[in-house]
Amino acid sequence: MVLAFLLPRLRRLQPGRAMSTATGSFSLQQPLNYRDGGRVQPADGGQAEDVYEPATGRVITKLLCSGEKEVDLAVRSAKAAFQTWSQTSGMERCRVLLEAARIIRERRDEIATLETINNGKSIFEARVDIDISWQCLEYYAGLAGSLAGEHIQLPGGSFGYTRREPLGVCVGIGAWNYPFQIACWKSAPALACGNAMVYKPSPFTPISVVKLAEIFTEAGVPKGLFNVVQGGAATGQFLCHHPDVAKISFTGSVPTGVKIMEMAAKGIKPVTLELGGKSPLIIFSDCSLENAVNGALMANFLTQGEVCCNGTRVFVERKILDTFTKEVVKRTQKIKVGDPLQEDTRMGALINRPHLERVQRFIQQAKEQGAQVLCGGDLYVPDDPKLKNGFYMKPCVLGNCRDDMMCVQEEIFGPVMSILPFDTEEEVVERANNTKFGLAGGVFTRDIQKAHRVVAALKAGMCFINNYNISPVELPFGGYKSSGFGRENGRAAIEYYSQLKTVCVEMGDVESVF
Ligand SMILES: NC(=O)C1=CN([C@@H]2O[C@H](COP(=O)(O)OP(=O)(O)OC[C@H]3O[C@@H](n4cnc5c(N)ncnc54)[C@H](O)[C@@H]3O)[C@@H](O)[C@H]2O)C=CC1
Ligand SMILES: C[N+](C)(C)CCCC(=O)O
């Protein structure tokens, strides 16, 4: 069972507060910025952008982009909240974060519904995202009380100790594929460590993060500790350049990651970069075929394939190429695409029209370069008239692929799997690593030595053996090479939201050199 890791946690779920919004009926008038404990209109900027419901192509609200003044107000407010929050004990922070986790769990359906409306992913998946989100808050709540330094003995009874201190106002900049979850992956460790955060979601998905801000306030974080500013690149730049910002954690594309690092360099600000990928999934002939097929679907088709760590280069040992491919194609054709708020839908709509067209161009180019479309790839227009203008396509499996094709080299960020045959372990490891990215990788085999040997050789930050794309919050997540650096989740993230102070204590007299 691919989702088995979640089941013990899901059993603890309280019944969700049901939300009955139907696709095509949602609209929002409330302001989308959040500052000092409430929703506000931005103080300046004000350029309006349409926000869409991908399932129908409708505009559901307008986003007002924040200008320099608004960004400054948000950072100032966070700085003031930091003064009190950073002085609380870890146990106090733990209690507040646990309360926030509890509220998210209670409003799971409501938040998942908003996420589905604004992102286009199926409600089934959105609920899993929200579960991972509250688990993340619970996890860092648990760590908050035990953040500690070391005590080191020195000669003559002298000693030193280290303190793990917060950084100050951290900036989170998120992508549109996991709007609520990305905000939790950043804010939970940031707040647990005693920091404040100003968060800027993607302008495509501005809605659910404001709910998170409201929940933090309700749970008892000081006003201003978690502020939201809305906008695109210009707003992001104001944030990155702000002198009172201590750290930037970014999730998004490689080109933007480069710009973020350049801006951070000017202020000597530490950065966490969670960037794109083109990860390999290696299927050996001695695998459990059923698990490998399930794994390949998990690795390619969650959130319409708009997942950074997707295993989109599926290397299959030639001996089982035909059997594996046949089964993967059969299962892919059965994926129910359509209204994402329907309980039995498993693939919704892509984020917007330009992105859908970009994915289509990749498929067209793949065909021109000699790949064979084994299934899907075409636009899909559901029968339901209200979905006619939605951004749907059928999940696609490409055969006859070669390593030099664009579809195998570039991140498509859509539901497109490329199948590549291989003959030997040595060969496949070399080909798997032959990429500028290094976010994730996976291997399916029953041979445990081979499994560990292969993942040890993969140049990627997040490797899976006999599964793919599950995300226990206890495990660090992040990339190698152009996929970025720094880690989210797990104990490792603490290091990226705190700084170490060393205190050297003299118990004797000063022996001066002079
Ligand atoms: N490694 C990871 O954890 C993840 C990586 N991604 C990557 O993100 C990409 C898709 O997301 P997009 O939102 O299209 O990426 P993007 O890079 O266009 O935008 C990401 C965020 O950065 C902001 N931004 C854009 N230009 C900026 C600038 N000059 N200064 C400051 N902020 C700026 C955007 O408004 C948005 O909030 C894919 O390449 C994907 O691989 C997406 C999700 C997770
Ligand atoms: C949740 N998971 C593992 C499927 C994806 C997380 C990374 C991302 O934001 O794309």
Coordinates of C-alpha atoms and ligand atoms in Angstrom, one line a residue:
M1 CA 0.0 0.0 0.0
V2 CA 1.7 3.2 -1.1
L3 CA -0.2 5.4 1.4
A4 CA 0.2 2.9 4.2
F5 CA 2.6 5.2 6.0
L6 CA -0.2 7.7 6.5
L7 CA -2.7 5.3 7.8
P8 CA -1.8 5.1 11.5
R9 CA -1.8 8.9 11.5
L10 CA -5.1 9.2 9.6
R11 CA -6.8 6.9 12.1
R12 CA -6.2 9.6 14.7
L13 CA -8.1 12.1 12.5
Q14 CA -11.0 13.9 13.9
P15 CA -14.0 14.2 11.6
G16 CA -13.4 17.1 9.2
R17 CA -15.6 20.2 9.1
A18 CA -17.4 19.5 5.8
M19 CA -17.3 22.1 3.1
S20 CA -19.9 21.9 0.5
T21 CA -18.5 24.3 -2.1
A22 CA -19.1 22.9 -5.6
T23 CA -16.7 23.4 -8.5
G24 CA -17.6 26.6 -10.3
S25 CA -19.3 28.3 -7.4
F26 CA -16.4 29.8 -5.3
S27 CA -15.4 33.4 -5.2
L28 CA -13.6 35.5 -2.7
Q29 CA -13.7 39.2 -1.9
Q30 CA -11.7 39.3 1.3
P31 CA -8.2 40.9 1.2
L32 CA -5.4 38.4 0.8
N33 CA -2.6 40.1 2.6
Y34 CA -2.2 39.3 6.3
R35 CA -0.5 41.6 8.7
D36 CA -0.5 42.2 12.5
G37 CA -3.1 39.5 13.0
G38 CA -5.6 40.4 10.4
R39 CA -6.4 40.5 6.6
V40 CA -5.4 43.9 5.0
Q41 CA -5.3 45.5 1.6
P42 CA -1.7 46.3 0.6
A43 CA -0.6 49.8 1.6
D44 CA 0.9 50.3 -1.9
G45 CA 1.5 48.5 -5.1
G46 CA -2.0 47.4 -5.9
Q47 CA -1.5 46.0 -9.4
A48 CA -4.4 43.6 -9.8
E49 CA -3.9 40.0 -11.1
D50 CA -6.6 37.5 -11.9
V51 CA -6.6 34.3 -9.7
Y52 CA -8.1 31.3 -11.4
E53 CA -10.0 28.1 -10.6
P54 CA -8.1 25.7 -12.8
A55 CA -11.0 23.2 -12.9
T56 CA -13.2 25.7 -14.7
G57 CA -10.9 28.5 -15.9
R58 CA -13.0 31.0 -14.0
V59 CA -11.5 34.0 -12.2
I60 CA -12.3 33.5 -8.5
T61 CA -10.7 36.6 -7.1
K62 CA -8.3 39.4 -7.8
L63 CA -4.8 39.6 -6.3
L64 CA -3.4 43.0 -5.4
C65 CA 0.4 42.9 -5.6
S66 CA 2.3 44.4 -2.7
G67 CA 4.7 47.2 -3.1
E68 CA 7.8 48.2 -1.2
K69 CA 5.9 50.0 1.5
E70 CA 3.6 47.1 2.2
V71 CA 6.6 44.7 2.3
D72 CA 8.3 47.1 4.8
L73 CA 5.2 47.2 7.0
A74 CA 5.0 43.4 7.0
V75 CA 8.7 43.0 7.9
R76 CA 8.5 45.6 10.6
S77 CA 5.4 44.0 12.1
A78 CA 7.2 40.6 12.0
K79 CA 10.3 42.1 13.6
A80 CA 8.2 43.5 16.5
A81 CA 6.5 40.0 17.0
F82 CA 9.9 38.4 16.9
Q83 CA 11.0 40.3 20.0
T84 CA 8.4 38.6 22.2
W85 CA 8.3 35.2 20.4
S86 CA 12.0 34.7 20.5
Q87 CA 11.9 35.1 24.3
T88 CA 9.3 32.4 24.9
S89 CA 10.4 29.0 26.0
G90 CA 10.5 26.1 23.6
M91 CA 7.6 24.5 25.5
E92 CA 5.5 27.6 25.1
R93 CA 6.1 27.5 21.4
C94 CA 5.3 23.8 21.3
R95 CA 1.9 24.4 22.8
V96 CA 1.0 27.1 20.3
L97 CA 2.2 25.0 17.3
L98 CA 0.3 22.0 18.6
E99 CA -2.9 24.1 18.8
A100 CA -2.3 25.3 15.2
A101 CA -1.9 21.6 14.1
R102 CA -5.1 20.7 15.9
I103 CA -7.1 23.5 14.2
I104 CA -5.7 22.5 10.8
R105 CA -6.7 18.9 11.5
E106 CA -10.1 20.0 12.5
R107 CA -10.5 22.1 9.3
R108 CA -8.9 19.6 7.0
D109 CA -11.8 19.4 4.6
E110 CA -12.3 23.1 4.4
I111 CA -8.6 23.8 3.7
A112 CA -8.3 20.9 1.3
T113 CA -11.3 22.2 -0.6
L114 CA -9.8 25.7 -1.0
E115 CA -6.5 24.1 -2.1
T116 CA -8.4 22.0 -4.7
I117 CA -10.3 25.0 -6.0
N118 CA -7.2 27.2 -6.4
N119 CA -4.7 24.6 -7.5
G120 CA -6.7 22.1 -9.5
K121 CA -5.5 18.9 -7.8
S122 CA -8.0 16.3 -6.7
I123 CA -9.6 16.6 -3.3
F124 CA -8.3 13.2 -2.4
E125 CA -4.7 14.4 -2.8
A126 CA -5.4 17.8 -1.2
R127 CA -6.6 16.1 1.9
V128 CA -3.3 14.2 2.1
D129 CA -1.4 17.5 1.6
I130 CA -3.3 19.0 4.6
D131 CA -2.5 15.9 6.7
I132 CA 1.2 16.3 5.9
S133 CA 0.9 20.0 6.8
W134 CA -0.5 19.5 10.3
Q135 CA 1.9 16.6 10.9
C136 CA 4.7 19.0 10.1
L137 CA 3.5 21.4 12.7
E138 CA 3.2 18.6 15.2
Y139 CA 6.7 17.4 14.5
Y140 CA 8.3 20.8 15.0
A141 CA 6.2 21.5 18.0
G142 CA 7.7 18.3 19.4
L143 CA 11.2 19.5 18.7
A144 CA 10.7 23.1 20.0
G145 CA 11.0 22.0 23.6
S146 CA 14.2 20.1 23.1
L147 CA 16.2 22.6 21.1
A148 CA 19.5 22.7 22.9
G149 CA 23.2 23.4 22.6
E150 CA 26.2 21.5 24.0
H151 CA 28.3 21.9 27.1
I152 CA 32.0 21.4 26.5
Q153 CA 34.6 21.1 29.3
L154 CA 37.9 23.0 29.0
P155 CA 41.1 22.8 31.0
G156 CA 41.1 24.2 34.6
G157 CA 37.4 23.9 35.1
S158 CA 36.7 26.4 32.4
F159 CA 34.0 25.4 29.9
G160 CA 32.1 26.4 26.9
Y161 CA 28.5 26.0 25.8
T162 CA 26.5 26.6 22.6
R163 CA 23.1 28.1 22.3
R164 CA 20.8 27.6 19.3
E165 CA 19.4 31.0 18.6
P166 CA 16.7 32.1 16.1
L167 CA 17.7 34.2 13.1
G168 CA 15.0 36.9 13.2
V169 CA 12.6 37.6 10.4
C170 CA 12.7 34.8 7.8
V171 CA 11.2 35.1 4.4
G172 CA 9.3 32.2 2.8
I173 CA 8.7 32.3 -1.0
G174 CA 6.6 29.5 -2.3
A175 CA 5.6 27.7 -5.5
W176 CA 2.0 27.0 -6.6
N177 CA 2.0 23.2 -6.6
Y178 CA 1.7 22.6 -2.8
P179 CA 0.6 26.1 -1.5
F180 CA -0.5 25.2 2.0
Q181 CA 2.1 22.4 2.5
I182 CA 5.0 24.5 1.4
A183 CA 4.0 27.3 3.7
C184 CA 3.9 24.8 6.6
W185 CA 7.2 23.2 5.7
K186 CA 8.8 26.6 6.0
S187 CA 6.8 28.2 8.9
A188 CA 6.7 25.2 11.2
P189 CA 10.5 24.9 11.7
A190 CA 10.9 28.7 11.5
L191 CA 8.4 29.4 14.3
A192 CA 9.6 26.4 16.4
C193 CA 13.1 27.9 16.4
G194 CA 11.7 31.3 17.6
N195 CA 11.7 33.2 14.3
A196 CA 9.1 35.3 12.7
M197 CA 8.1 34.8 9.0
V198 CA 6.9 36.9 6.2
Y199 CA 5.5 34.6 3.5
K200 CA 4.8 35.2 -0.1
P201 CA 2.9 32.5 -1.9
S202 CA 2.8 32.1 -5.7
P203 CA 0.4 34.7 -7.2
F204 CA -1.4 31.7 -8.9
T205 CA -2.3 30.2 -5.5
P206 CA -2.7 33.0 -2.9
I207 CA -5.7 31.8 -1.0
S208 CA -5.0 28.9 1.4
V209 CA -1.9 30.5 3.0
V210 CA -4.0 33.3 4.4
K211 CA -6.0 30.6 6.2
L212 CA -2.8 29.3 7.7
A213 CA -2.0 32.9 9.0
E214 CA -5.5 33.1 10.6
I215 CA -5.0 29.7 12.2
F216 CA -1.6 30.7 13.7
T217 CA -3.3 33.8 15.2
E218 CA -6.2 31.7 16.5
A219 CA -3.7 29.3 18.0
G220 CA -2.0 32.1 19.9
V221 CA 1.1 33.2 18.0
P222 CA 1.8 37.0 18.6
K223 CA 0.2 39.3 16.0
G224 CA 2.7 39.9 13.2
L225 CA 4.7 36.7 13.7
F226 CA 3.4 35.2 10.5
N227 CA 2.5 37.8 7.9
V228 CA 1.5 37.2 4.2
V229 CA 2.3 39.6 1.4
Q230 CA 0.9 38.8 -2.0
G231 CA 2.5 39.4 -5.4
G232 CA 4.9 38.2 -8.0
A233 CA 8.6 38.7 -8.8
A234 CA 8.6 42.4 -7.8
T235 CA 7.2 41.8 -4.4
G236 CA 9.6 38.9 -3.9
Q237 CA 12.5 41.2 -4.7
F238 CA 11.4 43.8 -2.2
L239 CA 11.4 41.0 0.4
C240 CA 14.8 39.6 -0.5
H241 CA 16.4 43.0 -0.5
H242 CA 14.9 44.2 2.8
P243 CA 17.7 44.9 5.3
D244 CA 15.7 43.5 8.3
V245 CA 15.3 40.1 6.6
A246 CA 17.6 37.5 8.1
K247 CA 17.0 34.5 5.9
I248 CA 15.2 33.4 2.7
S249 CA 13.7 30.0 2.1
F250 CA 12.6 29.6 -1.5
T251 CA 10.7 26.9 -3.3
G252 CA 10.5 27.4 -7.1
S253 CA 12.3 27.1 -10.4
V254 CA 16.1 27.1 -10.9
P255 CA 16.3 30.4 -12.7
T256 CA 14.4 32.2 -9.9
G257 CA 16.6 30.3 -7.4
V258 CA 19.7 31.9 -9.0
K259 CA 18.2 35.4 -8.7
I260 CA 17.2 34.7 -5.0
M261 CA 20.8 33.7 -4.2
E262 CA 22.2 36.7 -5.9
M263 CA 19.9 39.0 -3.9
A264 CA 20.7 37.1 -0.7
A265 CA 24.4 37.4 -1.4
K266 CA 24.2 41.2 -1.3
G267 CA 22.9 41.1 2.3
I268 CA 24.9 38.0 3.3
K269 CA 21.6 36.2 4.1
P270 CA 21.5 32.5 4.3
V271 CA 19.2 30.8 1.8
T272 CA 17.4 27.5 1.5
L273 CA 16.7 26.6 -2.2
E274 CA 14.2 23.9 -3.1
L275 CA 14.4 23.9 -6.8
G276 CA 13.3 21.8 -9.8
G277 CA 14.3 18.2 -10.7
K278 CA 14.3 15.5 -13.4
S279 CA 14.7 12.6 -11.1
P280 CA 15.5 9.0 -12.1
L281 CA 13.4 6.0 -11.1
I282 CA 15.2 2.7 -11.7
I283 CA 13.2 -0.5 -12.0
F284 CA 15.2 -3.7 -11.9
S285 CA 13.8 -6.9 -13.2
D286 CA 13.9 -8.6 -9.8
C287 CA 11.4 -6.0 -8.4
S288 CA 7.8 -6.7 -7.3
L289 CA 6.2 -5.6 -10.5
E290 CA 3.0 -4.5 -8.9
N291 CA 4.9 -2.2 -6.4
A292 CA 7.1 -0.9 -9.2
V293 CA 4.1 0.1 -11.3
N294 CA 2.4 1.7 -8.4
G295 CA 5.7 3.5 -7.6
A296 CA 6.0 4.8 -11.1
L297 CA 2.5 6.2 -11.0
M298 CA 3.2 7.8 -7.6
A299 CA 6.4 9.2 -9.1
N300 CA 4.8 10.8 -12.1
F301 CA 1.1 11.7 -11.6
L302 CA 0.5 13.3 -8.2
T303 CA -0.8 16.8 -8.6
Q304 CA -1.0 16.5 -12.4
G305 CA 2.7 15.8 -12.5
E306 CA 3.5 19.2 -11.1
V307 CA 5.9 17.9 -8.5
C308 CA 9.5 18.9 -8.2
C309 CA 10.8 15.5 -7.0
N310 CA 8.9 13.4 -9.6
G311 CA 10.8 10.4 -11.0
T312 CA 10.0 11.3 -14.6
R313 CA 12.9 9.3 -16.1
V314 CA 11.8 5.8 -15.6
F315 CA 14.7 3.4 -16.4
V316 CA 13.4 -0.1 -16.8
E317 CA 15.6 -3.2 -17.1
R318 CA 15.1 -4.5 -20.6
K319 CA 14.1 -8.0 -19.5
I320 CA 10.8 -6.6 -18.1
L321 CA 10.4 -3.5 -20.4
D322 CA 7.4 -4.9 -22.2
T323 CA 5.6 -6.3 -19.2
F324 CA 6.2 -3.2 -17.2
T325 CA 5.3 -0.8 -19.9
K326 CA 2.1 -2.6 -20.7
E327 CA 1.0 -2.5 -17.1
V328 CA 1.9 1.1 -16.6
V329 CA 0.0 2.2 -19.7
K330 CA -3.0 0.1 -18.6
R331 CA -3.0 1.7 -15.2
T332 CA -2.4 5.2 -16.5
Q333 CA -5.3 5.0 -18.9
K334 CA -7.5 4.1 -15.9
I335 CA -6.7 7.3 -14.0
K336 CA -9.9 9.3 -13.6
V337 CA -9.3 12.8 -14.9
G338 CA -12.0 15.4 -14.2
D339 CA -13.7 17.6 -11.6
P340 CA -11.2 17.7 -8.8
L341 CA -13.8 18.1 -6.1
Q342 CA -15.4 14.8 -7.0
E343 CA -14.5 12.1 -4.6
D344 CA -13.4 9.5 -7.2
T345 CA -11.3 11.9 -9.4
R346 CA -7.6 11.1 -9.2
M347 CA -6.3 13.8 -11.5
G348 CA -7.6 17.3 -11.8
A349 CA -6.6 20.3 -13.9
L350 CA -3.1 21.8 -14.5
I351 CA -2.4 25.2 -12.9
N352 CA -3.2 27.5 -15.9
R353 CA -3.6 27.7 -19.6
P354 CA 0.0 28.8 -20.4
H355 CA 1.4 26.0 -18.3
L356 CA -0.9 23.4 -20.0
E357 CA 0.3 24.7 -23.4
R358 CA 3.9 24.4 -22.3
V359 CA 3.4 20.8 -21.3
Q360 CA 1.7 20.1 -24.7
R361 CA 4.7 21.6 -26.5
F362 CA 7.0 19.2 -24.7
I363 CA 4.9 16.3 -25.9
Q364 CA 4.8 17.6 -29.4
Q365 CA 8.6 18.0 -29.4
A366 CA 9.1 14.5 -27.9
K367 CA 7.1 13.1 -30.9
E368 CA 9.2 15.1 -33.3
Q369 CA 12.3 13.7 -31.7
G370 CA 11.1 10.1 -32.1
A371 CA 9.4 9.3 -28.8
Q372 CA 6.2 7.3 -29.0
V373 CA 3.1 8.4 -27.2
L374 CA 1.9 5.1 -25.6
C375 CA -1.1 6.8 -24.0
G376 CA -2.6 10.2 -23.1
G377 CA -0.9 13.5 -23.8
D378 CA -3.9 15.0 -25.5
L379 CA -6.1 17.8 -24.1
Y380 CA -9.1 16.6 -22.3
V381 CA -12.5 18.3 -22.3
P382 CA -14.8 16.8 -19.6
D383 CA -18.5 16.4 -20.5
D384 CA -19.7 18.5 -17.7
P385 CA -20.3 22.0 -19.3
K386 CA -18.9 23.9 -16.3
L387 CA -15.5 22.2 -16.8
K388 CA -15.2 23.1 -20.5
N389 CA -12.7 25.9 -20.0
G390 CA -10.6 24.0 -17.4
F391 CA -7.0 23.1 -18.0
Y392 CA -7.1 19.3 -18.4
M393 CA -5.0 16.8 -20.2
K394 CA -4.8 13.0 -20.1
P395 CA -1.7 11.6 -18.3
C396 CA 0.9 10.6 -20.8
V397 CA 3.4 7.7 -21.1
L398 CA 6.2 8.1 -23.6
G399 CA 8.1 5.1 -25.0
N400 CA 11.0 4.8 -27.4
C401 CA 12.8 7.6 -25.4
R402 CA 16.5 8.4 -25.6
D403 CA 18.6 10.2 -23.0
D404 CA 19.3 13.2 -25.3
M405 CA 15.6 14.0 -25.9
M406 CA 14.2 17.2 -24.4
C407 CA 11.4 15.3 -22.7
V408 CA 14.1 13.3 -20.8
Q409 CA 16.4 16.3 -20.1
E410 CA 14.1 19.1 -19.0
E411 CA 11.6 19.3 -16.2
I412 CA 8.2 19.2 -17.8
F413 CA 6.2 19.7 -14.5
G414 CA 3.2 17.9 -16.0
P415 CA 1.8 14.4 -16.2
V416 CA 4.4 13.0 -18.6
M417 CA 6.4 9.9 -17.9
S418 CA 9.4 8.9 -20.1
I419 CA 10.4 5.2 -20.2
L420 CA 14.0 4.3 -20.9
P421 CA 15.3 0.8 -21.2
F422 CA 18.7 -0.2 -19.6
D423 CA 20.8 -3.4 -19.4
T424 CA 23.3 -3.1 -16.5
E425 CA 23.5 -1.6 -13.1
E426 CA 26.6 0.3 -13.9
E427 CA 25.1 1.8 -17.1
V428 CA 21.9 2.9 -15.4
V429 CA 23.6 4.6 -12.5
E430 CA 25.8 6.6 -14.9
R431 CA 22.8 7.6 -17.0
A432 CA 20.6 8.4 -13.9
N433 CA 23.3 10.8 -12.7
N434 CA 23.8 12.4 -16.1
T435 CA 21.7 15.5 -15.3
K436 CA 22.2 19.0 -13.9
F437 CA 19.5 18.2 -11.3
G438 CA 19.8 16.1 -8.2
L439 CA 16.6 16.4 -6.2
A440 CA 15.4 12.8 -5.9
G441 CA 15.8 9.3 -7.1
G442 CA 14.3 5.8 -6.6
V443 CA 15.0 2.2 -7.1
F444 CA 12.8 -0.9 -7.2
T445 CA 14.4 -4.2 -6.5
R446 CA 14.1 -7.2 -4.1
D447 CA 18.0 -7.3 -3.8
I448 CA 18.7 -5.3 -0.7
Q449 CA 22.4 -5.0 -1.4
K450 CA 21.8 -3.7 -4.9
A451 CA 19.2 -1.3 -3.6
H452 CA 21.5 0.3 -1.1
R453 CA 24.5 0.2 -3.5
V454 CA 22.5 2.0 -6.2
V455 CA 21.0 4.7 -3.9
A456 CA 24.5 5.3 -2.5
A457 CA 25.7 6.0 -6.0
L458 CA 22.8 8.3 -6.9
K459 CA 23.7 12.0 -6.8
A460 CA 20.4 13.1 -5.3
G461 CA 19.2 14.5 -2.0
M462 CA 16.1 12.4 -1.5
C463 CA 16.2 8.7 -2.4
F464 CA 13.5 6.1 -2.2
I465 CA 13.9 2.3 -2.1
N466 CA 10.8 0.4 -3.2
N467 CA 8.4 3.4 -3.0
Y468 CA 8.3 6.9 -4.3
N469 CA 7.0 10.4 -3.4
I470 CA 5.8 9.7 0.1
S471 CA 6.7 12.5 2.5
P472 CA 7.1 11.6 6.1
V473 CA 7.8 14.9 7.8
E474 CA 10.4 13.2 10.0
L475 CA 12.7 12.8 6.9
P476 CA 14.9 15.7 5.6
F477 CA 14.0 16.7 2.1
G478 CA 16.2 18.7 -0.4
G479 CA 18.4 18.6 -3.4
Y480 CA 21.9 18.2 -4.7
K481 CA 23.4 20.1 -7.6
S482 CA 21.1 22.5 -9.4
S483 CA 18.1 21.3 -7.4
G484 CA 19.3 23.5 -4.5
F485 CA 20.6 23.1 -1.0
G486 CA 19.4 23.3 2.5
R487 CA 16.9 20.9 3.9
E488 CA 13.2 21.0 4.8
N489 CA 11.6 18.6 7.3
G490 CA 13.3 16.4 9.8
R491 CA 15.7 17.5 12.5
A492 CA 18.0 18.8 9.7
A493 CA 15.7 21.8 9.0
I494 CA 16.5 23.2 12.5
E495 CA 20.0 24.0 11.4
Y496 CA 18.6 26.2 8.6
Y497 CA 16.3 28.3 10.9
S498 CA 18.8 28.9 13.7
Q499 CA 22.3 30.0 14.4
L500 CA 24.8 28.7 16.8
K501 CA 26.3 31.0 19.5
T502 CA 29.3 29.7 21.3
V503 CA 30.0 31.0 24.8
C504 CA 33.5 30.5 26.3
V505 CA 33.6 30.7 30.1
E506 CA 36.8 31.3 32.0
M507 CA 36.9 30.0 35.6
G508 CA 40.5 31.0 36.3
D509 CA 42.6 34.1 35.7
V510 CA 43.5 35.7 32.4
E511 CA 47.0 34.6 31.3
S512 CA 47.9 37.5 29.1
V513 CA 50.4 37.3 26.4
F514 CA 51.3 40.9 27.0
Ligands
LIG1 N1 12.3 21.5 -4.8 C1 11.1 21.8 -4.4 O1 10.7 21.5 -3.2 C2 10.1 22.3 -5.4 C3 10.5 23.0 -6.5 N2 9.5 23.5 -7.4 C4 10.0 24.1 -8.6 O2 9.2 25.3 -8.9 C5 8.9 25.4 -10.3 C6 7.5 25.8 -10.4 O3 7.1 26.8 -9.6 P1 6.9 28.3 -10.0 O4 6.0 28.9 -9.0 O5 6.5 28.3 -11.5 O6 8.4 28.8 -9.9 P2 8.9 30.3 -10.0 O7 10.4 30.2 -9.7 O8 8.4 31.0 -11.1 O9 8.2 31.0 -8.7 C7 8.4 30.6 -7.4 C8 8.1 31.7 -6.5 O10 9.1 32.8 -6.6 C9 8.5 34.0 -6.9 N3 9.4 34.8 -7.7 C10 9.5 34.8 -9.1 N4 10.5 35.6 -9.5 C11 11.0 36.1 -8.4 C12 12.1 37.0 -8.1 N5 12.8 37.6 -9.1 N6 12.4 37.4 -6.8 C13 11.7 36.8 -5.8 N7 10.7 36.0 -6.0 C14 10.3 35.6 -7.2 C15 7.2 33.7 -7.5 O11 6.2 34.7 -7.4 C16 6.8 32.4 -6.7 O12 6.2 32.8 -5.5 C17 9.3 24.1 -10.9 O13 10.6 24.3 -11.6 C18 9.6 23.2 -9.8 O14 10.5 22.2 -10.0 C19 8.2 23.4 -7.1 C20 7.8 22.8 -5.9 C21 8.7 22.2 -5.0
LIG2 C1 4.7 16.0 -1.2 N1 5.6 15.6 -2.3 C2 6.6 14.7 -1.8 C3 4.8 14.8 -3.2 C4 6.1 16.7 -3.0 C5 6.9 17.7 -2.2 C6 7.8 18.6 -3.0 C7 7.0 19.6 -3.8 O1 6.6 20.6 -3.2 O2 6.9 19.5 -5.0

